[in-house]
Coordinates of C-alpha atoms in Angstrom, one line a residue:
Chain A
M11 CA 73.7 41.9 -99.4
S12 CA 72.4 40.2 -96.7
L13 CA 74.3 39.6 -92.7
P14 CA 77.9 39.1 -91.4
D15 CA 78.4 36.0 -89.4
S16 CA 79.4 37.6 -85.8
Y17 CA 75.5 38.8 -86.7
L18 CA 74.9 36.7 -84.4
R19 CA 77.7 36.3 -82.2
Y20 CA 76.6 37.2 -78.4
D21 CA 79.2 38.3 -76.9
S22 CA 77.7 40.4 -74.1
R23 CA 75.5 37.3 -73.2
R24 CA 75.5 36.6 -70.0
Y25 CA 74.3 37.1 -66.3
G26 CA 73.3 40.9 -65.1
M27 CA 74.1 43.6 -67.5
D28 CA 76.0 44.2 -70.8
H29 CA 77.9 46.5 -69.3
E30 CA 80.4 47.6 -66.6
L31 CA 78.6 51.0 -66.2
Y32 CA 76.2 49.0 -62.8
A33 CA 75.4 46.3 -60.9
W34 CA 72.0 44.1 -61.7
S35 CA 69.3 44.9 -59.5
M36 CA 66.2 44.7 -58.9
L37 CA 63.9 46.6 -56.6
P38 CA 62.1 44.7 -54.7
D39 CA 66.1 42.9 -53.3
R40 CA 66.9 45.2 -52.1
P41 CA 68.1 46.4 -48.6
K42 CA 65.5 48.6 -47.5
I43 CA 66.6 52.7 -47.1
R44 CA 65.0 54.6 -44.7
W45 CA 64.3 58.5 -45.0
P46 CA 65.1 61.0 -42.1
G47 CA 61.6 61.3 -39.8
E48 CA 60.3 57.4 -40.8
A49 CA 59.0 59.2 -44.3
R50 CA 58.5 56.5 -47.4
L51 CA 58.8 58.9 -49.6
A52 CA 61.5 61.8 -51.6
L53 CA 59.9 63.8 -53.1
W54 CA 62.5 65.6 -55.5
I55 CA 61.0 68.0 -58.1
N56 CA 63.2 69.0 -60.7
I57 CA 62.7 72.4 -63.0
A58 CA 64.9 72.7 -65.9
L59 CA 66.6 75.9 -67.1
E60 CA 67.7 75.4 -70.6
H61 CA 68.4 77.8 -73.6
F62 CA 68.3 76.6 -76.8
P63 CA 70.6 78.8 -79.4
L64 CA 69.3 80.1 -82.4
D65 CA 71.5 78.9 -84.2
T66 CA 70.9 75.2 -83.0
G67 CA 72.0 71.7 -85.0
Q68 CA 70.5 68.9 -85.5
T69 CA 73.6 67.0 -84.7
P70 CA 74.5 64.5 -83.0
F71 CA 71.1 63.3 -82.3
P72 CA 68.1 66.4 -82.6
P73 CA 67.9 67.5 -79.3
P74 CA 64.5 66.9 -77.1
R75 CA 62.6 70.3 -77.9
G76 CA 65.6 71.7 -79.9
L77 CA 64.8 74.1 -82.9
E78 CA 63.7 72.2 -85.8
R79 CA 62.0 75.2 -88.1
P80 CA 64.0 77.1 -91.0
Y81 CA 66.9 79.2 -89.4
P82 CA 65.5 82.0 -87.8
D83 CA 63.5 79.9 -85.5
Y84 CA 62.1 82.5 -83.6
W85 CA 58.8 79.8 -82.7
N86 CA 60.7 77.6 -81.2
Y87 CA 63.7 79.5 -79.5
T88 CA 60.9 81.9 -77.9
L89 CA 59.1 79.4 -76.4
R90 CA 61.6 77.3 -75.4
D91 CA 62.3 81.1 -74.0
Y92 CA 58.8 81.8 -72.0
G93 CA 60.2 78.9 -69.9
N94 CA 62.9 81.1 -69.0
R95 CA 61.0 84.8 -68.1
V96 CA 57.6 83.4 -67.6
G97 CA 57.0 80.4 -66.6
C98 CA 59.8 79.2 -64.3
Y99 CA 58.6 82.5 -62.0
R100 CA 55.1 80.3 -62.3
L101 CA 56.5 77.1 -61.1
F102 CA 59.1 78.3 -58.6
R103 CA 56.2 80.3 -56.9
I104 CA 54.4 76.7 -56.5
V105 CA 57.5 75.0 -55.2
D106 CA 57.0 77.8 -52.4
E107 CA 53.7 77.9 -51.6
A108 CA 53.4 74.0 -51.1
G109 CA 56.1 73.9 -49.0
A110 CA 58.2 71.1 -51.6
K111 CA 61.8 72.0 -52.5
A112 CA 63.3 71.5 -55.9
S113 CA 66.5 71.0 -57.3
V114 CA 67.3 72.9 -60.5
A115 CA 69.0 71.9 -63.9
M116 CA 70.3 74.5 -65.4
N117 CA 72.9 75.6 -68.4
A118 CA 75.6 77.1 -67.5
A119 CA 75.2 79.5 -70.2
L120 CA 72.1 80.4 -69.3
A121 CA 73.1 81.6 -65.4
A122 CA 76.0 83.2 -67.5
S123 CA 73.9 85.1 -69.8
T124 CA 71.0 86.0 -67.1
P125 CA 72.7 86.1 -64.0
F126 CA 68.8 87.4 -62.0
L127 CA 67.3 84.4 -62.7
A128 CA 70.7 82.0 -61.8
D129 CA 70.6 84.3 -58.1
Y130 CA 66.6 84.0 -57.5
V131 CA 67.8 80.4 -57.6
V132 CA 70.4 80.4 -55.1
E133 CA 68.4 83.1 -52.7
H134 CA 65.4 80.8 -53.2
G135 CA 67.2 77.8 -51.7
Y136 CA 67.0 75.7 -55.0
E137 CA 69.9 73.0 -55.4
V138 CA 71.8 73.5 -59.2
I139 CA 72.7 71.0 -60.9
A140 CA 74.8 70.8 -64.0
H141 CA 73.2 70.4 -66.9
G142 CA 76.3 71.3 -69.2
V143 CA 77.1 74.6 -71.5
D144 CA 73.8 74.8 -73.6
M145 CA 70.9 72.5 -75.2
A146 CA 73.3 72.8 -78.5
H147 CA 76.4 71.1 -76.9
L148 CA 74.8 67.9 -76.3
H149 CA 76.9 65.0 -75.4
A150 CA 77.6 61.7 -77.4
A151 CA 79.4 59.0 -79.3
G152 CA 81.9 61.0 -81.1
L153 CA 82.6 63.4 -79.0
D154 CA 86.2 63.3 -78.3
E155 CA 87.2 63.1 -74.0
A156 CA 89.4 65.7 -74.1
T157 CA 86.4 68.1 -75.6
E158 CA 83.7 66.3 -72.9
R159 CA 86.4 66.8 -70.1
E160 CA 86.4 70.8 -70.9
W161 CA 82.5 71.0 -71.6
I162 CA 82.5 69.5 -68.1
E163 CA 84.7 70.9 -66.6
R164 CA 83.0 74.6 -68.2
S165 CA 79.3 73.9 -67.3
L166 CA 80.6 73.2 -62.9
D167 CA 82.9 75.9 -63.3
L168 CA 80.9 78.6 -63.8
L169 CA 77.8 77.6 -61.8
R170 CA 80.1 76.8 -59.0
K171 CA 81.5 80.8 -59.6
R172 CA 78.1 82.1 -59.9
T173 CA 75.5 80.4 -57.3
G174 CA 78.1 79.2 -54.4
Q175 CA 76.9 76.5 -54.3
R176 CA 78.6 73.1 -54.2
V177 CA 77.0 72.1 -57.5
G178 CA 77.5 67.4 -56.7
G179 CA 74.7 66.6 -59.3
W180 CA 74.9 66.2 -63.6
L181 CA 71.9 66.3 -64.9
S182 CA 73.3 66.0 -69.4
P183 CA 71.2 67.6 -72.1
G184 CA 68.9 65.4 -73.6
Q185 CA 70.1 62.9 -71.3
G186 CA 72.7 62.2 -74.3
Q187 CA 76.0 61.1 -72.6
S188 CA 78.5 59.1 -74.7
P189 CA 81.0 56.4 -73.5
A190 CA 83.2 58.1 -71.4
T191 CA 80.2 60.4 -69.7
L192 CA 80.2 58.7 -66.7
K193 CA 83.7 58.3 -66.0
L194 CA 84.6 62.6 -66.9
L195 CA 82.3 63.2 -64.3
A196 CA 82.9 60.7 -61.7
R197 CA 86.9 62.4 -62.2
S198 CA 85.4 65.6 -62.1
G199 CA 83.8 64.9 -58.6
V200 CA 80.5 65.1 -59.3
D201 CA 78.9 63.1 -56.4
Y202 CA 75.7 61.7 -59.1
C203 CA 74.7 62.2 -62.1
C204 CA 70.3 61.8 -63.5
D205 CA 70.9 60.4 -67.3
W206 CA 69.8 57.1 -66.1
S207 CA 66.0 57.4 -66.0
N208 CA 65.9 53.3 -65.1
D209 CA 64.8 52.8 -61.0
D210 CA 62.8 54.4 -58.8
M211 CA 65.6 55.0 -56.1
P212 CA 69.0 55.6 -56.3
Y213 CA 72.1 53.2 -56.9
R214 CA 76.1 53.4 -57.3
F215 CA 77.4 53.1 -61.1
S216 CA 80.2 51.4 -60.7
G217 CA 83.6 50.4 -62.9
P218 CA 85.2 53.6 -64.4
A219 CA 82.4 55.3 -63.2
E220 CA 82.6 53.9 -59.4
G221 CA 81.8 56.5 -56.7
L222 CA 79.5 57.9 -58.6
L223 CA 75.7 57.4 -57.7
S224 CA 72.8 57.8 -60.0
M225 CA 70.2 59.6 -59.3
P226 CA 67.3 58.4 -61.9
Y227 CA 65.3 61.3 -63.4
A228 CA 62.0 60.7 -64.0
F229 CA 62.0 60.4 -67.6
D230 CA 58.9 58.8 -68.4
L231 CA 56.3 60.8 -66.6
S232 CA 58.0 64.6 -67.0
D233 CA 55.6 67.4 -68.7
Y234 CA 58.0 66.4 -71.3
T235 CA 57.5 63.5 -72.3
C236 CA 53.5 63.5 -71.4
M237 CA 52.6 67.0 -72.2
G238 CA 55.3 67.2 -74.6
L239 CA 55.0 64.9 -76.7
W240 CA 52.0 63.1 -76.2
F241 CA 50.2 65.9 -75.8
Q242 CA 48.1 64.9 -72.5
T243 CA 46.5 67.3 -71.1
A244 CA 47.8 69.2 -67.4
E245 CA 45.4 67.2 -65.6
E246 CA 46.5 64.1 -66.6
F247 CA 49.7 64.9 -65.9
A248 CA 48.6 66.3 -62.5
D249 CA 46.6 62.5 -61.8
Q250 CA 49.3 60.4 -62.8
L251 CA 52.1 62.5 -60.7
V252 CA 49.7 61.7 -58.1
A253 CA 48.7 58.4 -58.8
K254 CA 52.0 57.7 -58.3
A255 CA 52.8 58.6 -55.2
R256 CA 50.2 56.5 -53.7
L257 CA 51.7 53.8 -55.3
L258 CA 55.0 54.4 -54.4
L259 CA 53.9 55.3 -50.2
D260 CA 52.1 52.2 -50.1
E261 CA 55.2 50.2 -52.0
A262 CA 57.4 51.4 -49.5
G263 CA 55.6 50.0 -46.4
T264 CA 56.9 47.3 -47.2
G265 CA 60.0 46.9 -49.6
G266 CA 61.3 50.4 -47.7
G267 CA 61.6 54.6 -48.4
R268 CA 60.8 55.5 -52.5
M269 CA 61.5 57.9 -54.5
L270 CA 59.0 60.2 -56.3
C271 CA 61.6 62.4 -59.2
V272 CA 58.9 65.5 -60.8
S273 CA 60.5 66.6 -64.0
L274 CA 59.3 70.1 -64.7
H275 CA 60.0 71.8 -68.0
P276 CA 59.0 75.4 -67.7
S277 CA 58.9 76.4 -71.2
I278 CA 55.8 73.4 -71.2
S279 CA 54.8 73.6 -67.5
G280 CA 54.8 76.8 -67.1
H281 CA 51.8 78.0 -69.2
P282 CA 49.1 79.8 -67.5
Y283 CA 46.4 76.9 -68.5
R284 CA 48.5 74.3 -67.7
V285 CA 50.0 75.1 -63.6
G286 CA 46.9 75.2 -61.3
A287 CA 47.1 71.4 -62.5
I288 CA 50.7 71.5 -61.7
R289 CA 49.8 73.5 -58.5
E290 CA 47.1 70.5 -57.0
A291 CA 49.0 68.1 -58.1
V292 CA 52.3 69.7 -55.7
T293 CA 49.9 70.3 -53.2
R294 CA 48.2 66.9 -52.8
I295 CA 51.3 65.4 -52.5
M296 CA 53.2 67.7 -49.9
G297 CA 50.0 66.6 -47.8
M298 CA 50.3 63.4 -48.4
P299 CA 51.6 61.5 -44.9
G300 CA 54.8 60.1 -45.2
V301 CA 56.7 62.1 -48.1
W302 CA 59.3 64.0 -47.4
A303 CA 60.2 67.1 -49.3
A304 CA 63.9 67.1 -50.6
T305 CA 66.8 67.7 -52.4
P306 CA 68.3 65.4 -54.7
A307 CA 71.3 65.7 -52.9
E308 CA 69.7 65.3 -49.4
I309 CA 68.4 62.0 -50.7
A310 CA 71.8 61.6 -51.9
A311 CA 73.1 61.5 -48.9
Q312 CA 70.7 59.7 -47.1
F313 CA 71.3 56.8 -49.7
K314 CA 74.9 56.9 -49.3
A315 CA 74.9 56.1 -45.6
Q316 CA 73.1 53.5 -46.3
A317 CA 73.8 50.9 -49.1
Chain B
M36 CA 73.6 82.8 -94.9
E37 CA 75.6 83.5 -91.4
R38 CA 74.1 82.0 -88.2
K39 CA 73.4 84.0 -85.6
A40 CA 73.2 81.7 -81.4
E41 CA 71.1 84.6 -80.5
P42 CA 68.1 86.8 -82.0
G43 CA 69.3 89.9 -80.1
L44 CA 65.9 91.2 -80.5
Y45 CA 64.3 91.4 -77.2
D46 CA 66.2 91.6 -73.1
Y47 CA 65.7 89.5 -69.9
L48 CA 63.1 91.0 -68.1
P49 CA 61.7 88.3 -65.5
L50 CA 58.2 88.1 -64.6
V51 CA 58.8 88.6 -61.0
S52 CA 60.9 92.5 -62.0
R53 CA 59.1 94.2 -64.8
P54 CA 57.7 97.6 -64.2
T55 CA 53.9 97.4 -63.8
I56 CA 51.3 97.2 -66.3
R57 CA 47.8 99.3 -66.7
W58 CA 45.6 98.9 -69.3
P59 CA 42.3 101.0 -69.8
G60 CA 40.1 101.1 -67.3
D61 CA 42.2 99.2 -65.1
A62 CA 41.6 95.6 -66.5
R63 CA 43.1 92.9 -65.1
V64 CA 43.9 90.9 -69.4
A65 CA 43.6 92.3 -72.1
V66 CA 41.9 89.7 -74.5
W67 CA 42.4 89.3 -77.6
V68 CA 41.1 87.7 -80.6
A69 CA 42.5 86.9 -83.6
P70 CA 40.7 85.6 -86.6
N71 CA 44.0 84.1 -90.0
I72 CA 42.0 84.3 -92.9
E73 CA 44.1 83.1 -95.1
F74 CA 44.2 82.3 -99.2
Y75 CA 46.2 78.9 -99.0
E76 CA 47.2 78.5 -103.5
L77 CA 46.3 75.5 -105.1
M78 CA 49.8 75.5 -107.0
P79 CA 52.5 77.9 -105.0
P80 CA 55.3 78.4 -106.9
P81 CA 58.2 76.7 -104.3
N82 CA 60.6 77.9 -102.2
M83 CA 64.1 75.9 -101.9
T84 CA 63.2 76.1 -98.0
K85 CA 59.9 74.7 -97.3
N86 CA 56.7 73.0 -99.6
A87 CA 54.1 74.7 -99.6
W88 CA 52.0 71.3 -99.2
Q89 CA 52.8 67.9 -97.9
R90 CA 51.7 66.2 -101.7
P91 CA 53.1 67.4 -105.0
N92 CA 50.7 70.2 -106.3
P93 CA 47.4 70.4 -106.4
D94 CA 46.7 68.5 -101.9
V95 CA 43.6 68.7 -103.5
M96 CA 42.1 67.3 -99.9
N97 CA 44.6 70.3 -97.9
Y98 CA 43.3 72.8 -100.2
A99 CA 39.9 72.2 -99.8
W100 CA 40.0 71.8 -96.0
R101 CA 40.8 75.5 -96.4
D102 CA 38.9 76.9 -98.8
Y103 CA 36.0 75.4 -95.9
G104 CA 37.1 78.8 -94.3
N105 CA 36.5 81.1 -96.6
R106 CA 33.0 79.7 -98.5
V107 CA 31.5 78.6 -94.6
G108 CA 33.3 78.8 -91.6
V109 CA 34.0 82.8 -91.7
F110 CA 30.8 84.5 -92.2
R111 CA 30.2 81.1 -89.2
M112 CA 32.9 82.5 -87.0
M113 CA 31.5 86.0 -87.6
D114 CA 28.2 85.6 -86.6
A115 CA 29.3 84.5 -83.4
M116 CA 32.2 87.3 -82.3
R117 CA 28.7 89.4 -83.3
E118 CA 26.5 88.2 -81.5
L119 CA 29.3 87.9 -78.8
D120 CA 30.2 91.7 -79.5
V121 CA 34.4 90.6 -79.5
R122 CA 36.2 92.2 -82.4
G123 CA 38.6 90.3 -84.4
S124 CA 41.7 91.8 -85.3
V125 CA 42.3 89.3 -88.7
S126 CA 45.8 88.3 -89.7
L127 CA 45.3 88.7 -93.2
N128 CA 46.5 87.1 -96.7
V129 CA 45.8 90.4 -98.3
A130 CA 45.4 88.8 -101.5
V131 CA 42.2 87.7 -99.8
C132 CA 41.5 91.9 -100.9
Q133 CA 42.0 89.9 -104.1
H134 CA 40.5 87.0 -104.3
H135 CA 37.1 87.3 -101.8
P136 CA 36.2 91.2 -101.1
E137 CA 32.5 90.3 -99.6
I138 CA 35.2 88.7 -96.4
I139 CA 37.0 92.3 -96.4
R140 CA 34.2 93.8 -96.8
R141 CA 32.1 91.8 -93.8
C142 CA 35.5 92.8 -91.4
V143 CA 35.4 95.9 -92.3
E144 CA 31.5 96.6 -91.4
L145 CA 32.3 94.9 -87.9
G146 CA 35.0 97.7 -86.9
W147 CA 37.6 94.2 -87.3
E148 CA 42.0 95.8 -88.0
L149 CA 42.8 93.5 -90.1
F150 CA 46.5 93.4 -89.8
S151 CA 49.0 90.9 -92.0
H152 CA 50.1 87.7 -93.0
G153 CA 51.9 88.5 -96.0
V154 CA 50.1 88.2 -99.3
Y155 CA 49.8 84.3 -99.3
N156 CA 49.3 81.4 -96.7
T157 CA 51.7 79.8 -99.0
R158 CA 54.4 82.6 -99.9
F159 CA 57.5 82.9 -97.4
V160 CA 59.6 85.4 -97.0
L161 CA 62.5 82.4 -96.6
N162 CA 65.4 83.3 -99.4
M163 CA 64.2 86.5 -100.8
T164 CA 66.3 88.8 -100.8
Q165 CA 65.8 92.6 -98.8
E166 CA 64.2 94.4 -101.7
Q167 CA 61.8 91.4 -101.8
E168 CA 60.9 91.5 -99.1
R169 CA 60.6 95.2 -98.8
Q170 CA 58.6 94.9 -102.0
M171 CA 56.1 92.5 -100.1
I172 CA 55.8 94.4 -97.4
R173 CA 55.0 97.4 -99.3
D174 CA 52.4 95.4 -101.1
V175 CA 50.9 93.9 -98.1
I176 CA 50.4 97.8 -96.3
E177 CA 49.0 99.5 -99.9
T178 CA 46.4 96.7 -100.5
I179 CA 45.1 96.4 -96.6
R180 CA 45.4 100.6 -97.0
N181 CA 42.7 100.3 -100.3
A182 CA 40.3 97.0 -99.3
S183 CA 40.0 98.9 -95.8
G184 CA 41.8 102.8 -95.2
Q185 CA 43.4 100.6 -92.0
H186 CA 46.9 101.0 -92.3
T187 CA 48.9 97.8 -91.0
D188 CA 50.5 97.9 -87.7
G189 CA 50.5 94.7 -86.9
W190 CA 52.4 91.6 -88.8
L191 CA 52.6 87.5 -88.6
S192 CA 54.8 86.1 -90.7
P193 CA 53.1 83.0 -92.9
S194 CA 54.3 80.2 -91.7
L195 CA 56.0 82.2 -88.8
S196 CA 58.9 82.1 -91.6
N197 CA 61.4 84.9 -90.7
N198 CA 64.6 86.2 -92.4
P199 CA 67.4 87.8 -89.1
W200 CA 65.9 91.3 -90.5
T201 CA 62.4 91.6 -90.7
M202 CA 62.0 93.0 -88.2
D203 CA 64.3 95.6 -89.1
L204 CA 61.7 96.4 -92.0
L205 CA 58.5 95.9 -90.9
A206 CA 59.8 99.2 -88.7
E207 CA 60.8 101.1 -90.8
H208 CA 57.9 100.4 -93.0
G209 CA 55.8 101.3 -89.7
V210 CA 54.9 98.7 -88.4
T211 CA 54.5 99.1 -84.4
Y212 CA 53.6 95.5 -83.3
T213 CA 54.9 92.0 -83.8
C214 CA 53.1 88.5 -83.1
D215 CA 55.4 86.1 -84.7
L216 CA 57.8 85.6 -80.8
F217 CA 56.4 84.3 -78.1
H218 CA 58.8 84.3 -75.1
D219 CA 55.9 86.6 -73.2
D220 CA 52.6 87.2 -72.0
Q221 CA 52.6 90.7 -71.5
P222 CA 53.9 92.8 -74.5
M223 CA 58.0 93.5 -74.6
P224 CA 59.4 96.1 -76.7
L225 CA 61.2 95.0 -80.0
R226 CA 65.0 96.5 -80.6
T227 CA 65.0 97.5 -84.5
A228 CA 67.1 99.8 -86.4
T229 CA 64.2 102.5 -86.7
G230 CA 60.7 102.6 -85.4
K231 CA 58.7 101.4 -82.1
M232 CA 57.9 98.3 -82.8
C233 CA 56.9 96.2 -79.4
S234 CA 56.6 91.5 -79.6
I235 CA 52.3 91.2 -78.4
P236 CA 51.4 87.5 -77.5
Y237 CA 49.8 85.6 -80.3
S238 CA 49.8 82.3 -78.3
L239 CA 51.1 79.4 -80.1
E240 CA 49.4 77.3 -77.5
M241 CA 46.6 78.6 -77.4
N242 CA 46.3 79.0 -81.4
D243 CA 43.4 76.5 -82.6
V244 CA 45.9 74.8 -85.3
L245 CA 48.0 73.6 -82.4
V246 CA 45.5 72.7 -80.3
Y247 CA 43.1 70.6 -83.5
T248 CA 45.9 69.3 -85.4
R249 CA 49.0 68.9 -83.0
A250 CA 48.2 68.7 -79.9
M251 CA 44.9 66.5 -81.0
K252 CA 42.7 67.9 -78.6
S253 CA 38.8 67.7 -78.5
P254 CA 36.4 71.4 -79.0
R255 CA 35.4 70.9 -75.4
E256 CA 39.2 70.5 -74.3
Y257 CA 40.3 73.6 -76.4
G258 CA 37.3 75.2 -74.5
R259 CA 38.5 74.2 -71.2
M260 CA 42.3 75.2 -72.1
I261 CA 40.9 79.1 -72.9
K262 CA 39.5 79.1 -69.5
A263 CA 41.9 77.8 -67.4
Q264 CA 44.5 79.9 -69.3
F265 CA 41.9 82.5 -68.9
D266 CA 41.9 82.4 -64.7
Q267 CA 45.4 82.1 -64.3
L268 CA 45.8 85.3 -66.2
Y269 CA 43.3 87.4 -64.4
R270 CA 44.3 86.4 -61.2
E271 CA 48.1 87.6 -62.2
G272 CA 46.7 90.4 -64.3
A273 CA 45.5 92.1 -60.3
D274 CA 49.1 92.9 -60.0
N275 CA 50.5 93.4 -63.5
G276 CA 48.1 93.2 -66.7
M277 CA 48.3 90.4 -69.1
V278 CA 47.5 89.7 -72.1
L279 CA 45.1 86.6 -73.7
C280 CA 45.0 85.3 -77.1
V281 CA 42.8 83.7 -78.6
P282 CA 44.2 82.9 -82.9
L283 CA 41.9 81.3 -84.6
H284 CA 41.5 79.8 -88.2
P285 CA 38.0 80.1 -89.1
Y286 CA 38.6 76.4 -91.2
L287 CA 39.2 75.0 -88.1
I288 CA 37.0 77.1 -85.4
G289 CA 34.5 77.8 -87.6
Q290 CA 32.9 74.1 -88.1
P291 CA 29.8 73.0 -86.4
H292 CA 31.3 71.1 -84.3
R293 CA 34.0 73.0 -83.2
L294 CA 32.0 76.7 -83.0
E295 CA 29.6 75.8 -79.0
P296 CA 32.3 75.3 -76.9
F297 CA 34.7 78.6 -78.1
V298 CA 31.7 80.9 -77.7
E299 CA 31.1 79.3 -74.5
A300 CA 34.5 80.0 -73.6
L301 CA 34.0 83.0 -74.5
D302 CA 30.8 84.0 -73.0
Y303 CA 32.6 82.9 -69.6
I304 CA 35.5 85.4 -70.0
K305 CA 32.5 87.9 -70.6
G306 CA 31.4 86.9 -67.5
H307 CA 33.9 88.8 -65.9
S308 CA 34.6 92.9 -65.0
G309 CA 38.5 94.2 -65.8
V310 CA 38.7 92.1 -69.2
W311 CA 39.4 94.9 -72.2
W312 CA 38.0 93.4 -74.8
A313 CA 41.1 95.2 -77.5
T314 CA 42.8 94.0 -80.6
G315 CA 46.0 94.0 -81.2
R316 CA 46.8 97.6 -82.8
E317 CA 45.1 98.6 -79.4
I318 CA 47.2 96.7 -77.0
A319 CA 50.5 97.5 -79.3
H320 CA 49.7 101.1 -78.8
W321 CA 48.4 101.2 -75.7
Y322 CA 52.4 99.4 -75.1
N323 CA 54.4 101.5 -77.0
E324 CA 53.3 105.0 -75.7
N325 CA 53.0 103.8 -72.1
Y326 CA 55.3 100.9 -71.1
H327 CA 58.2 100.1 -73.8
E328 CA 61.1 103.3 -72.7
A329 CA 59.8 102.1 -68.8
A330 CA 60.7 98.3 -69.6
V331 CA 63.7 98.5 -71.8
E332 CA 64.8 101.2 -69.0
H333 CA 64.2 97.7 -66.5
A334 CA 65.9 96.1 -68.5
A335 CA 68.8 97.8 -69.1
K336 CA 69.2 98.0 -65.1
L337 CA 69.4 94.2 -64.2
R338 CA 72.0 94.3 -66.6
N339 CA 73.6 96.9 -64.7
D340 CA 72.9 95.4 -62.0
D341 CA 74.9 92.2 -62.6
V342 CA 77.7 91.6 -60.2
P343 CA 80.0 89.3 -62.3
A344 CA 81.0 86.4 -60.6

């Protein structure tokens, strides 16, 4: 058996992207963005609050840190749950004591099942980002559009009612998308989507998602990737956060404002032996001249006003 | 088997709103060390869900690695702990009582707790009927009693395999704590049909197997992790008593190149006042006696305080 000749046909081989979702643009070629107070680096800390139901499956793709052991996988269920009962409160304290700000990407199911946590988030002034229904509701090709719309609406409605916030941000569970996700988000009145970890600055989606802003979330330098997947130590992860802040601050001197997204999962970073290093990194970055602690909505608003 | 979305075993009890635990002597942290003394069969029977070994039986390389723990590592680990004056709470594959009674006698001499890690580490409860599981539970309880006179208070399932009814069966047989749940740094009440059980922290993060073979850390890094875990819990324990568990496997920790950083970490903890060097049973009983009801009531109060949006 061999490949058909069409395998050597390249229909999207042209200047720019191989899709219509956003325009091609190199970071150094863009207009400079100025953050408030002549700040050079916007610090965005996101804490993911996720719920993995005990019957979470492995389709359409295995959810990151999903339950892969035989049912009932108490091991993984309870380890994830640790983050929402114990770990997140350690991270919240770090954010508060450092005088930083945070967004909280929250599965709607978790806001419904643990109102204490939802209320705590609101009372502490963290910005809530819709993070889908839960980690068993994955957005991916094959999901029919009506169902996906219903999941998005359900997640937004529930979080908006529960928190009283605008909830203008979206992060898909596992950063998964179907071909329709961006369009549906734009039509649901979402301001920005965090799924595309392809930039150090916001940018605009186009085509069917016109009006939607991309707020690139940290994937490469996240606690999930560094510690969850690659088993680096908390100190190694923290060192890289500080190094990234330094380089971006330096780059901003000539290139205009930059953004540092710190992606934390309480069931990873919230363990006792790790929080010390996380605390030190956040505190050190907050102490660097030119750092603006901001929520993603604040960063998005500044960006939109200028670009 | 019908699959549930939630285990239904415990309530939400956030770190920032829960009853305050005071350990004996007003200690900030209860520290317990849990060596797994295990027997892996050379030719285990198959289980349709999970193979015991990665290679076709006999998996000589992996079998021998575990066997080192019983032939060599365990005595080295025991001597180090005796010198530190730290008791172990043994997660025991009870077939060790038949295969290697010398090890059990030594545990009894040292005053260590024996709790259940099933019969063999190569037999899982997966696909057992409730009656088969009850039979295995009774076997474990009887074997530990015959070997040591101790009642089986604690349970860590082989390979941490469970059935949805497992906790109920354990409670029915007088087991008072499980190590299979990882949702907290404090004991937590368990919802069972009968009896009174709690979960106590048995840390996967501090577990030598996972630190060495999954997270691929060095012995020195393991020592640092234990100290860092202790430091944070000790700080928090000033307000609310915490639990530090160090789960061990003699085939790993008893290797000559790994012992010293472990001993050094325990020695570091020994240098602090306000530490309760406990066994799993002592922690569970203290908790069940003094805090079990309070935690259940507090969780119910949090639930009832919820105003639906």
